[in-house]
Each structure stands twice: as C-alpha cells, then as structure tokens.
C-alpha cells in the first residue's frame, strides 16, 4: 500500500510517500517539502503548493492520502493558511478518486513513537529508523509528512500483528500501541 | 467590469456575479448557492462546492473574484470548512489568471449600506435595491455573495464620483462612504 502523507502548511508543506508491505515493513518512496514565498499573495502561494502536491500525486500514484488534521485552536496566525492548504490537498485527492484520512498530531506521534506527546526529535528519529535511513529527514515538515504516511499505512494497511513484527522498532511499536490503547 | 462574489461556506456557498458599469450602475448576471451534504466526508463536500464555483467561472467569465475574508476568531465549528473552501476558490481563480480580493464583513456592509454594522436584512434590502430586484435575494448567502461582488466592483472598478451618481441609492451610498471615511 502506497501512501502520501502531507504536513500541510502555506510556507512549507511536507510531502512524504511510503510503501507499506506485510509485517509493518515500510520503505521510503519520496520525500520533499513544497514551499511558497511569504511575499506572494495567498492565491499564488496556494497554487505553488498545489502544483507540487499534484506533481507528487501524478508521479508516485499513491493509493491514499493522509493529512494532519488542523484545529482552529492552533496558532491563529498560521491556522488559516494551513486550513486553506488542507482544502486544496483534499480536493486534489478527491478529484483523483483517492481516499483521504485525517490524523491528529498526537495520533501520529503515538503511531510512530508509542507516545502521543513525543517531541519532534523523537518522531524524526523513529521515522529514520523505520525507513532504514542513516539520518533524520529534514526539515521537520519532511519527517512529519513521513510520520503521517506511516501512521496511515499501519492503520489502513497491514493490521498490526505482533507475531509478525520483524524488527526491534516494529516490535516496540506494537507494544507501544497496545499500551496506548490500554491508557486510552 | 464583471465580478464574482463568494460568500464561502462548506454547507452553503453563495456565488453572485454582477456587472459594474460607469456611474455605479450594477446589474445582476447570476446568483446561486452551491451546497454540499453535511453527511458526506469533507473531500467530497469540497469537490461539490469547487465544481459549482468552477462552473460559474467558466460560464460567466468574471474578470475578478472577491471573497469574504475568514478569521480564525469566528465560529470555531465552521471556520475550518470555510477556510478550506476559501483555499479551493482562491486556487480556482489563480489557475484562471483572475485577481482575488478579500473583504471583511464590515467592509462589505459599509460598501453596500454605508454602515459596517448593518444587519443581514439591511444588506439584503440594499443589494435588491442596487440591482433593481423586486425581492431580496435568498438565502442570505446569495445576498452576501452579491454584496461582496458589489463592494469589489465599486472599489476596483469605476471610482466613486458623486457627480455621476444617478439613483437615490447610489447617491446615498456615496454619502455614506464619505461619512465612513471621515469616521474611519
């Protein structure tokens, strides 16, 4: 199952594509950060990001799109741009017939690190480990987009089965997920 | 000058097209309210509204798009959907090379009624009068969309010149605008 994860933003929008195989194996397909110039007006900025998103959709043909859910309570100065980008990304997915899933930041952190309150550093480190990367993807928007894609691939793709967990990270994830369920 | 005014919303999105001639004369070209079903998921709802907006753009070929500016301080339960629709509308305009203008609700009210605190009823009544309609456009989203289009047509199109104001409503508008400037 191929998933595009999107960390929506008007200035920087993280775009991460991963493939999920059986037994929680995840491989990196593509990762990038679409940018727009803060000096441009909003419609031009939306188009710059939309063009980049559509390029990734057309080139890598994911089967699903996962997005960070935006809350109105977040940083007021950036939330409107983030919501606008989310709308544009959801529309692009819908028009390609792709299902869209939304995850809260804590759902993503819990899926990838086992803790819904993990810091950016920890999320980046786990994303690198799960994808077998030598270094943490940078900037944080790139790592976050991959984390969102991984969270969805694991939830929507192969169901978690501890008996098939084949790496240390995967085993720990299954345990953390169980613990999170007990706490939740 | 032909303007599409948009009162953005995920459940109901007002779309009003007007032509502005010299001396503040405004004529109605088209008005409609695009709707989406609250039971559908957000991407499908965004696409339903986006399809309607693009149909109006393609059929009536406005030279500019004016939108109500969305604030994060507004009703939290609807503001995210409204922001998402705004993003989708701005992108559609940008991709057609159309300039986009944003107005606050009080700017629109002041432009149409002379008072930034006018009620919906008063805005609707003035929109009907300015367009020479026998009745107020309904629902309110339709009247609001037309008010936004009129506000932009007057600001961006023919400059207000009281000597050329030819109807009672137009004369009053010019006076109200002057008064608003003095107060502002």
Tab-separated table of C-alpha atoms in Angstrom:
chain	number	residue	atom	x	y	z
A	1	UNK	CA	0.000	0.000	0.000
A	2	UNK	CA	1.422	3.360	-1.107
A	3	UNK	CA	0.520	6.403	0.984
A	4	UNK	CA	1.186	10.125	0.562
A	5	UNK	CA	1.468	11.841	3.931
A	6	UNK	CA	1.021	15.609	3.997
A	7	UNK	CA	2.068	18.003	6.742
A	8	UNK	CA	0.034	20.961	5.470
A	9	UNK	CA	1.399	24.498	5.539
A	10	UNK	CA	1.353	27.574	3.359
A	11	UNK	CA	5.069	28.390	3.714
A	12	UNK	CA	6.356	24.820	3.935
A	13	UNK	CA	4.274	21.753	3.133
A	14	UNK	CA	5.849	18.367	3.861
A	15	UNK	CA	5.145	15.605	1.342
A	16	UNK	CA	6.207	12.048	2.130
A	17	UNK	CA	5.422	8.915	0.134
A	18	UNK	CA	5.954	5.469	1.626
A	19	UNK	CA	5.197	1.894	0.636
A	20	UNK	CA	3.910	-0.433	3.326
A	21	UNK	CA	4.480	-4.136	2.923
A	22	UNK	CA	3.384	-7.029	5.092
A	23	UNK	CA	4.605	-7.230	8.683
A	24	UNK	CA	4.916	-3.477	9.130
A	25	UNK	CA	7.796	-3.131	6.713
A	26	UNK	CA	7.871	0.440	5.387
A	27	UNK	CA	10.037	1.798	2.594
A	28	UNK	CA	10.645	5.365	1.523
A	29	UNK	CA	9.445	6.266	-1.976
A	30	UNK	CA	9.826	10.038	-1.980
A	31	UNK	CA	10.049	12.948	0.379
A	32	UNK	CA	10.053	16.673	-0.329
A	33	UNK	CA	8.978	19.989	1.077
A	34	UNK	CA	6.890	22.246	-1.159
A	35	UNK	CA	7.467	25.923	-0.455
A	36	UNK	CA	5.847	29.214	-1.285
A	37	UNK	CA	7.170	32.734	-0.913
A	38	UNK	CA	5.663	34.632	2.017
A	39	UNK	CA	5.853	37.818	-0.094
A	40	UNK	CA	3.477	36.433	-2.720
A	41	UNK	CA	-0.262	36.806	-2.310
A	42	UNK	CA	-2.230	33.891	-0.912
A	43	UNK	CA	-3.757	32.603	-4.187
A	44	UNK	CA	-0.278	32.402	-5.780
A	45	UNK	CA	1.065	30.637	-2.694
A	46	UNK	CA	-1.796	28.123	-2.711
A	47	UNK	CA	-1.133	27.411	-6.394
A	48	UNK	CA	2.598	26.879	-5.799
A	49	UNK	CA	1.891	24.276	-3.116
A	50	UNK	CA	-0.995	22.702	-5.075
A	51	UNK	CA	1.229	22.290	-8.136
A	52	UNK	CA	3.842	20.462	-6.045
A	53	UNK	CA	1.241	18.209	-4.411
A	54	UNK	CA	-0.298	17.290	-7.759
A	55	UNK	CA	3.136	16.576	-9.206
A	56	UNK	CA	3.806	14.089	-6.398
A	57	UNK	CA	0.346	12.508	-6.833
A	58	UNK	CA	0.874	12.124	-10.574
A	59	UNK	CA	4.444	10.880	-10.341
A	60	UNK	CA	4.150	8.423	-7.440
A	61	UNK	CA	0.451	7.460	-7.694
A	62	UNK	CA	-0.273	6.795	-4.022
A	63	UNK	CA	-3.407	4.802	-3.177
A	64	UNK	CA	-4.333	7.038	-0.259
A	65	UNK	CA	-3.583	10.479	1.132
A	66	UNK	CA	-3.155	11.116	4.860
A	67	UNK	CA	-3.183	14.622	6.288
A	68	UNK	CA	-2.602	16.207	9.622
A	69	UNK	CA	-5.929	17.398	10.956
A	70	UNK	CA	-5.985	21.158	11.515
A	71	UNK	CA	-7.591	22.614	14.594
A	72	UNK	CA	-8.920	26.143	14.888
A	73	UNK	CA	-7.342	26.303	18.356
A	74	UNK	CA	-3.827	26.141	16.903
A	75	UNK	CA	-1.613	29.148	16.228
A	76	UNK	CA	-4.089	31.691	14.899
A	77	UNK	CA	-1.567	33.403	12.613
A	78	UNK	CA	-0.893	30.246	10.583
A	79	UNK	CA	-4.049	28.198	11.011
A	80	UNK	CA	-5.988	29.832	8.186
A	81	UNK	CA	-3.230	29.188	5.635
A	82	UNK	CA	-2.905	25.634	6.888
A	83	UNK	CA	-6.652	25.064	6.550
A	84	UNK	CA	-6.612	26.527	3.040
A	85	UNK	CA	-3.778	24.194	2.013
A	86	UNK	CA	-5.638	21.245	3.545
A	87	UNK	CA	-8.671	22.100	1.436
A	88	UNK	CA	-6.580	22.269	-1.705
A	89	UNK	CA	-4.857	18.933	-0.960
A	90	UNK	CA	-8.135	17.183	-0.100
A	91	UNK	CA	-9.687	18.435	-3.334
A	92	UNK	CA	-6.710	17.190	-5.392
A	93	UNK	CA	-7.036	13.744	-3.760
A	94	UNK	CA	-10.814	13.626	-4.186
A	95	UNK	CA	-10.558	14.526	-7.863
A	96	UNK	CA	-8.146	11.620	-8.359
A	97	UNK	CA	-10.535	9.266	-6.555
A	98	UNK	CA	-8.127	8.789	-3.642
A	99	UNK	CA	-9.363	8.223	-0.092
A	100	UNK	CA	-8.281	10.889	2.409
A	101	UNK	CA	-7.580	10.173	6.075
A	102	UNK	CA	-7.020	12.775	8.779
A	103	UNK	CA	-4.912	12.273	11.882
A	104	UNK	CA	-4.297	14.457	14.882
A	105	UNK	CA	-0.656	15.204	15.725
A	106	UNK	CA	-0.921	13.033	18.837
A	107	UNK	CA	-2.323	10.093	16.853
A	108	UNK	CA	0.655	10.347	14.505
A	109	UNK	CA	3.171	10.601	17.340
A	110	UNK	CA	1.576	7.645	19.130
A	111	UNK	CA	1.622	5.547	15.958
A	112	UNK	CA	5.295	6.220	15.245
A	113	UNK	CA	6.840	6.501	18.704
A	114	UNK	CA	4.275	4.921	21.014
A	115	UNK	CA	3.753	8.237	22.814
A	116	UNK	CA	1.234	10.867	21.810
A	117	UNK	CA	3.372	13.530	23.456
A	118	UNK	CA	6.696	12.667	21.772
A	119	UNK	CA	8.864	15.585	20.655
A	120	UNK	CA	9.831	16.416	17.068
A	121	UNK	CA	13.289	14.936	17.607
A	122	UNK	CA	11.874	11.609	18.735
A	123	UNK	CA	9.407	11.441	15.838
A	124	UNK	CA	12.204	12.207	13.367
A	125	UNK	CA	14.469	9.587	14.898
A	126	UNK	CA	11.767	6.905	14.699
A	127	UNK	CA	10.867	7.833	11.117
A	128	UNK	CA	14.541	7.432	10.158
A	129	UNK	CA	14.775	4.100	11.958
A	130	UNK	CA	11.537	2.695	10.495
A	131	UNK	CA	12.556	3.676	6.966
A	132	UNK	CA	16.147	2.500	7.415
A	133	UNK	CA	17.566	5.975	6.787
A	134	UNK	CA	21.015	6.932	8.036
A	135	UNK	CA	19.788	10.385	9.027
A	136	UNK	CA	16.645	12.049	10.224
A	137	UNK	CA	14.667	13.576	7.317
A	138	UNK	CA	14.935	17.370	7.380
A	139	UNK	CA	13.329	19.828	7.785
A	140	UNK	CA	10.823	18.712	10.427
A	141	UNK	CA	7.980	19.108	7.896
A	142	UNK	CA	9.521	16.295	5.828
A	143	UNK	CA	9.814	13.979	8.838
A	144	UNK	CA	6.266	14.855	9.937
A	145	UNK	CA	4.847	14.106	6.483
A	146	UNK	CA	6.542	10.688	6.525
A	147	UNK	CA	5.274	10.032	10.065
A	148	UNK	CA	1.707	10.780	8.909
A	149	UNK	CA	2.121	8.441	5.931
A	150	UNK	CA	3.495	5.687	8.186
A	151	UNK	CA	0.663	6.153	10.710
A	152	UNK	CA	-1.872	5.704	7.947
A	153	UNK	CA	-0.090	2.822	6.265
A	154	UNK	CA	-0.079	0.937	9.535
A	155	UNK	CA	-3.630	1.734	10.404
A	156	UNK	CA	-5.148	1.355	6.965
A	157	UNK	CA	-2.814	-1.233	5.501
A	158	UNK	CA	-1.491	-4.386	7.107
A	159	UNK	CA	-3.116	-4.791	10.510
A	160	UNK	CA	-0.656	-4.816	13.403
A	161	UNK	CA	0.211	-8.379	14.383
A	162	UNK	CA	2.925	-8.723	16.980
A	163	UNK	CA	3.808	-12.271	15.911
A	164	UNK	CA	4.875	-10.998	12.510
A	165	UNK	CA	6.739	-7.965	13.814
A	166	UNK	CA	10.181	-8.495	12.462
A	167	UNK	CA	12.387	-5.665	13.644
A	168	UNK	CA	13.082	-4.235	17.048
A	169	UNK	CA	11.380	-0.960	16.117
A	170	UNK	CA	8.329	-2.762	14.826
A	171	UNK	CA	8.091	-4.884	17.951
A	172	UNK	CA	8.350	-1.813	20.129
A	173	UNK	CA	5.723	-0.048	18.107
A	174	UNK	CA	3.239	-2.894	18.573
A	175	UNK	CA	3.848	-2.843	22.317
A	176	UNK	CA	3.519	0.929	22.491
A	177	UNK	CA	0.322	0.815	20.511
A	178	UNK	CA	-1.144	-1.735	22.894
A	179	UNK	CA	-0.101	0.361	25.868
A	180	UNK	CA	-1.654	3.447	24.279
A	181	UNK	CA	-4.895	1.537	23.759
A	182	UNK	CA	-4.951	0.485	27.405
A	183	UNK	CA	-4.341	4.081	28.502
A	184	UNK	CA	-6.899	5.437	26.038
B	1	UNK	CA	-16.233	45.024	-15.013
B	2	UNK	CA	-17.656	41.597	-14.161
B	3	UNK	CA	-17.078	40.314	-10.635
B	4	UNK	CA	-17.808	37.001	-8.934
B	5	UNK	CA	-18.510	37.492	-5.241
B	6	UNK	CA	-18.181	34.443	-2.996
B	7	UNK	CA	-19.585	34.002	0.499
B	8	UNK	CA	-17.525	30.927	1.357
B	9	UNK	CA	-19.013	28.021	3.274
B	10	UNK	CA	-18.816	24.243	3.253
B	11	UNK	CA	-22.569	23.640	3.596
B	12	UNK	CA	-23.775	26.657	1.621
B	13	UNK	CA	-21.505	28.807	-0.549
B	14	UNK	CA	-23.060	31.940	-2.041
B	15	UNK	CA	-21.992	32.803	-5.605
B	16	UNK	CA	-23.029	36.128	-7.090
B	17	UNK	CA	-21.940	37.606	-10.419
B	18	UNK	CA	-22.519	41.266	-11.215
B	19	UNK	CA	-21.561	43.666	-13.962
B	20	UNK	CA	-20.479	47.145	-12.966
B	21	UNK	CA	-20.892	49.935	-15.473
B	22	UNK	CA	-19.971	53.574	-15.215
B	23	UNK	CA	-21.541	55.772	-12.534
B	24	UNK	CA	-22.018	52.904	-10.068
B	25	UNK	CA	-24.621	51.156	-12.156
B	26	UNK	CA	-24.668	47.461	-11.224
B	27	UNK	CA	-26.567	44.691	-12.938
B	28	UNK	CA	-27.179	41.132	-11.857
B	29	UNK	CA	-25.634	38.454	-14.059
B	30	UNK	CA	-26.133	35.330	-11.972
B	31	UNK	CA	-26.696	34.263	-8.395
B	32	UNK	CA	-26.745	30.809	-6.860
B	33	UNK	CA	-25.915	28.929	-3.711
B	34	UNK	CA	-23.681	25.873	-4.031
B	35	UNK	CA	-24.438	23.230	-1.440
B	36	UNK	CA	-22.853	20.099	-0.075
B	37	UNK	CA	-24.335	17.379	2.085
B	38	UNK	CA	-23.203	17.538	5.712
B	39	UNK	CA	-23.275	13.715	5.793
B	40	UNK	CA	-20.593	13.438	3.106
B	41	UNK	CA	-16.938	13.484	4.038
B	42	UNK	CA	-15.021	16.749	3.727
B	43	UNK	CA	-13.123	15.987	0.478
B	44	UNK	CA	-16.397	15.120	-1.301
B	45	UNK	CA	-18.011	18.294	0.067
B	46	UNK	CA	-15.080	20.435	-1.073
B	47	UNK	CA	-15.320	18.918	-4.545
B	48	UNK	CA	-19.086	19.561	-4.758
B	49	UNK	CA	-18.570	23.258	-3.965
B	50	UNK	CA	-15.442	23.531	-6.146
B	51	UNK	CA	-17.329	22.057	-9.125
B	52	UNK	CA	-20.086	24.651	-8.725
B	53	UNK	CA	-17.590	27.530	-8.400
B	54	UNK	CA	-15.679	26.433	-11.494
B	55	UNK	CA	-18.926	26.078	-13.445
B	56	UNK	CA	-19.807	29.697	-12.627
B	57	UNK	CA	-16.272	30.856	-13.517
B	58	UNK	CA	-16.386	29.025	-16.841
B	59	UNK	CA	-19.925	30.068	-17.738
B	60	UNK	CA	-19.850	33.734	-16.735
B	61	UNK	CA	-16.133	34.517	-17.107
B	62	UNK	CA	-15.771	37.178	-14.411
B	63	UNK	CA	-12.676	39.400	-14.549
B	64	UNK	CA	-12.136	39.267	-10.779
B	65	UNK	CA	-13.134	37.182	-7.766
B	66	UNK	CA	-13.972	38.757	-4.403
B	67	UNK	CA	-14.212	36.695	-1.253
B	68	UNK	CA	-15.210	37.268	2.316
B	69	UNK	CA	-12.080	37.161	4.428
B	70	UNK	CA	-12.172	34.381	7.018
B	71	UNK	CA	-10.950	34.980	10.531
B	72	UNK	CA	-9.774	32.324	12.920
B	73	UNK	CA	-11.694	34.118	15.662
B	74	UNK	CA	-15.053	33.280	14.038
B	75	UNK	CA	-17.272	30.365	14.980
B	76	UNK	CA	-14.739	27.589	15.575
B	77	UNK	CA	-17.062	24.786	14.434
B	78	UNK	CA	-17.429	26.205	10.913
B	79	UNK	CA	-14.260	28.266	10.414
B	80	UNK	CA	-12.099	25.380	9.216
B	81	UNK	CA	-14.553	24.354	6.499
B	82	UNK	CA	-14.900	27.981	5.468
B	83	UNK	CA	-11.122	28.381	5.266
B	84	UNK	CA	-10.835	25.192	3.220
B	85	UNK	CA	-13.479	26.432	0.760
B	86	UNK	CA	-11.684	29.788	0.533
B	87	UNK	CA	-8.477	27.993	-0.384
B	88	UNK	CA	-10.228	25.987	-3.082
B	89	UNK	CA	-11.921	29.098	-4.536
B	90	UNK	CA	-8.698	31.135	-4.491
B	91	UNK	CA	-6.854	28.316	-6.266
B	92	UNK	CA	-9.550	28.076	-8.947
B	93	UNK	CA	-9.294	31.842	-9.546
B	94	UNK	CA	-5.488	31.816	-9.565
B	95	UNK	CA	-5.389	28.976	-12.083
B	96	UNK	CA	-7.635	31.004	-14.388
B	97	UNK	CA	-5.383	34.040	-14.001
B	98	UNK	CA	-8.060	36.029	-12.156
B	99	UNK	CA	-7.184	38.553	-9.443
B	100	UNK	CA	-8.608	37.737	-5.995
B	101	UNK	CA	-9.669	40.385	-3.483
B	102	UNK	CA	-10.601	39.770	0.131
B	103	UNK	CA	-13.015	41.880	2.160
B	104	UNK	CA	-14.023	41.756	5.785
B	105	UNK	CA	-17.761	41.505	6.504
B	106	UNK	CA	-17.758	45.064	7.847
B	107	UNK	CA	-16.050	46.399	4.711
B	108	UNK	CA	-18.762	44.762	2.619
B	109	UNK	CA	-21.576	46.087	4.817
B	110	UNK	CA	-20.080	49.580	4.774
B	111	UNK	CA	-19.724	49.495	0.982
B	112	UNK	CA	-23.318	48.408	0.386
B	113	UNK	CA	-25.248	50.097	3.211
B	114	UNK	CA	-22.881	52.792	4.461
B	115	UNK	CA	-22.670	51.112	7.874
B	116	UNK	CA	-20.123	48.453	8.839
B	117	UNK	CA	-22.526	47.140	11.459
B	118	UNK	CA	-25.609	46.771	9.244
B	119	UNK	CA	-27.744	43.658	9.745
B	120	UNK	CA	-28.346	40.897	7.185
B	121	UNK	CA	-31.814	42.295	6.421
B	122	UNK	CA	-30.409	45.737	5.612
B	123	UNK	CA	-27.637	44.308	3.417
B	124	UNK	CA	-30.168	42.157	1.541
B	125	UNK	CA	-32.516	45.115	1.067
B	126	UNK	CA	-29.716	47.301	-0.335
B	127	UNK	CA	-28.483	44.534	-2.648
B	128	UNK	CA	-32.019	44.181	-4.044
B	129	UNK	CA	-32.345	47.937	-4.481
B	130	UNK	CA	-28.927	48.368	-6.128
B	131	UNK	CA	-29.609	45.531	-8.564
B	132	UNK	CA	-33.189	46.623	-9.235
B	133	UNK	CA	-34.646	43.369	-7.932
B	134	UNK	CA	-38.241	43.172	-6.735
B	135	UNK	CA	-37.235	40.941	-3.844
B	136	UNK	CA	-34.264	40.363	-1.591
B	137	UNK	CA	-32.034	37.522	-2.873
B	138	UNK	CA	-32.426	34.443	-0.662
B	139	UNK	CA	-30.944	32.708	1.223
B	140	UNK	CA	-28.692	35.223	2.981
B	141	UNK	CA	-25.611	33.544	1.441
B	142	UNK	CA	-26.830	34.631	-2.008
B	143	UNK	CA	-27.369	38.233	-0.893
B	144	UNK	CA	-23.995	38.260	0.866
B	145	UNK	CA	-22.199	36.976	-2.229
B	146	UNK	CA	-23.773	39.733	-4.316
B	147	UNK	CA	-22.868	42.328	-1.666
B	148	UNK	CA	-19.225	41.184	-1.814
B	149	UNK	CA	-19.249	41.396	-5.614
B	150	UNK	CA	-20.769	44.900	-5.484
B	151	UNK	CA	-18.241	46.046	-2.870
B	152	UNK	CA	-15.393	44.918	-5.110
B	153	UNK	CA	-16.910	46.280	-8.324
B	154	UNK	CA	-17.207	49.679	-6.708
B	155	UNK	CA	-13.798	49.646	-5.176
B	156	UNK	CA	-11.892	48.080	-8.057
B	157	UNK	CA	-13.962	49.259	-10.993
B	158	UNK	CA	-15.397	52.706	-11.617
B	159	UNK	CA	-14.172	55.075	-8.939
B	160	UNK	CA	-16.935	56.647	-6.882
B	161	UNK	CA	-17.825	60.072	-8.223
B	162	UNK	CA	-20.787	61.708	-6.579
B	163	UNK	CA	-21.480	63.985	-9.540
B	164	UNK	CA	-22.261	60.971	-11.687
B	165	UNK	CA	-24.348	59.149	-9.081
B	166	UNK	CA	-27.650	58.684	-10.842
B	167	UNK	CA	-30.021	56.924	-8.496
B	168	UNK	CA	-31.178	57.700	-4.988
B	169	UNK	CA	-29.452	54.553	-3.668
B	170	UNK	CA	-26.220	55.401	-5.445
B	171	UNK	CA	-26.284	58.958	-4.120
B	172	UNK	CA	-26.860	57.699	-0.603
B	173	UNK	CA	-24.064	55.198	-0.954
B	174	UNK	CA	-21.577	57.875	-1.977
B	175	UNK	CA	-22.582	59.973	1.026
B	176	UNK	CA	-22.363	57.010	3.379
B	177	UNK	CA	-18.947	56.119	2.007
B	178	UNK	CA	-17.721	59.662	2.621
B	179	UNK	CA	-19.121	59.567	6.138
B	180	UNK	CA	-17.436	56.211	6.751
B	181	UNK	CA	-14.127	57.655	5.538
B	182	UNK	CA	-14.446	60.588	7.897
B	183	UNK	CA	-15.215	58.235	10.802
B	184	UNK	CA	-12.501	55.754	9.798
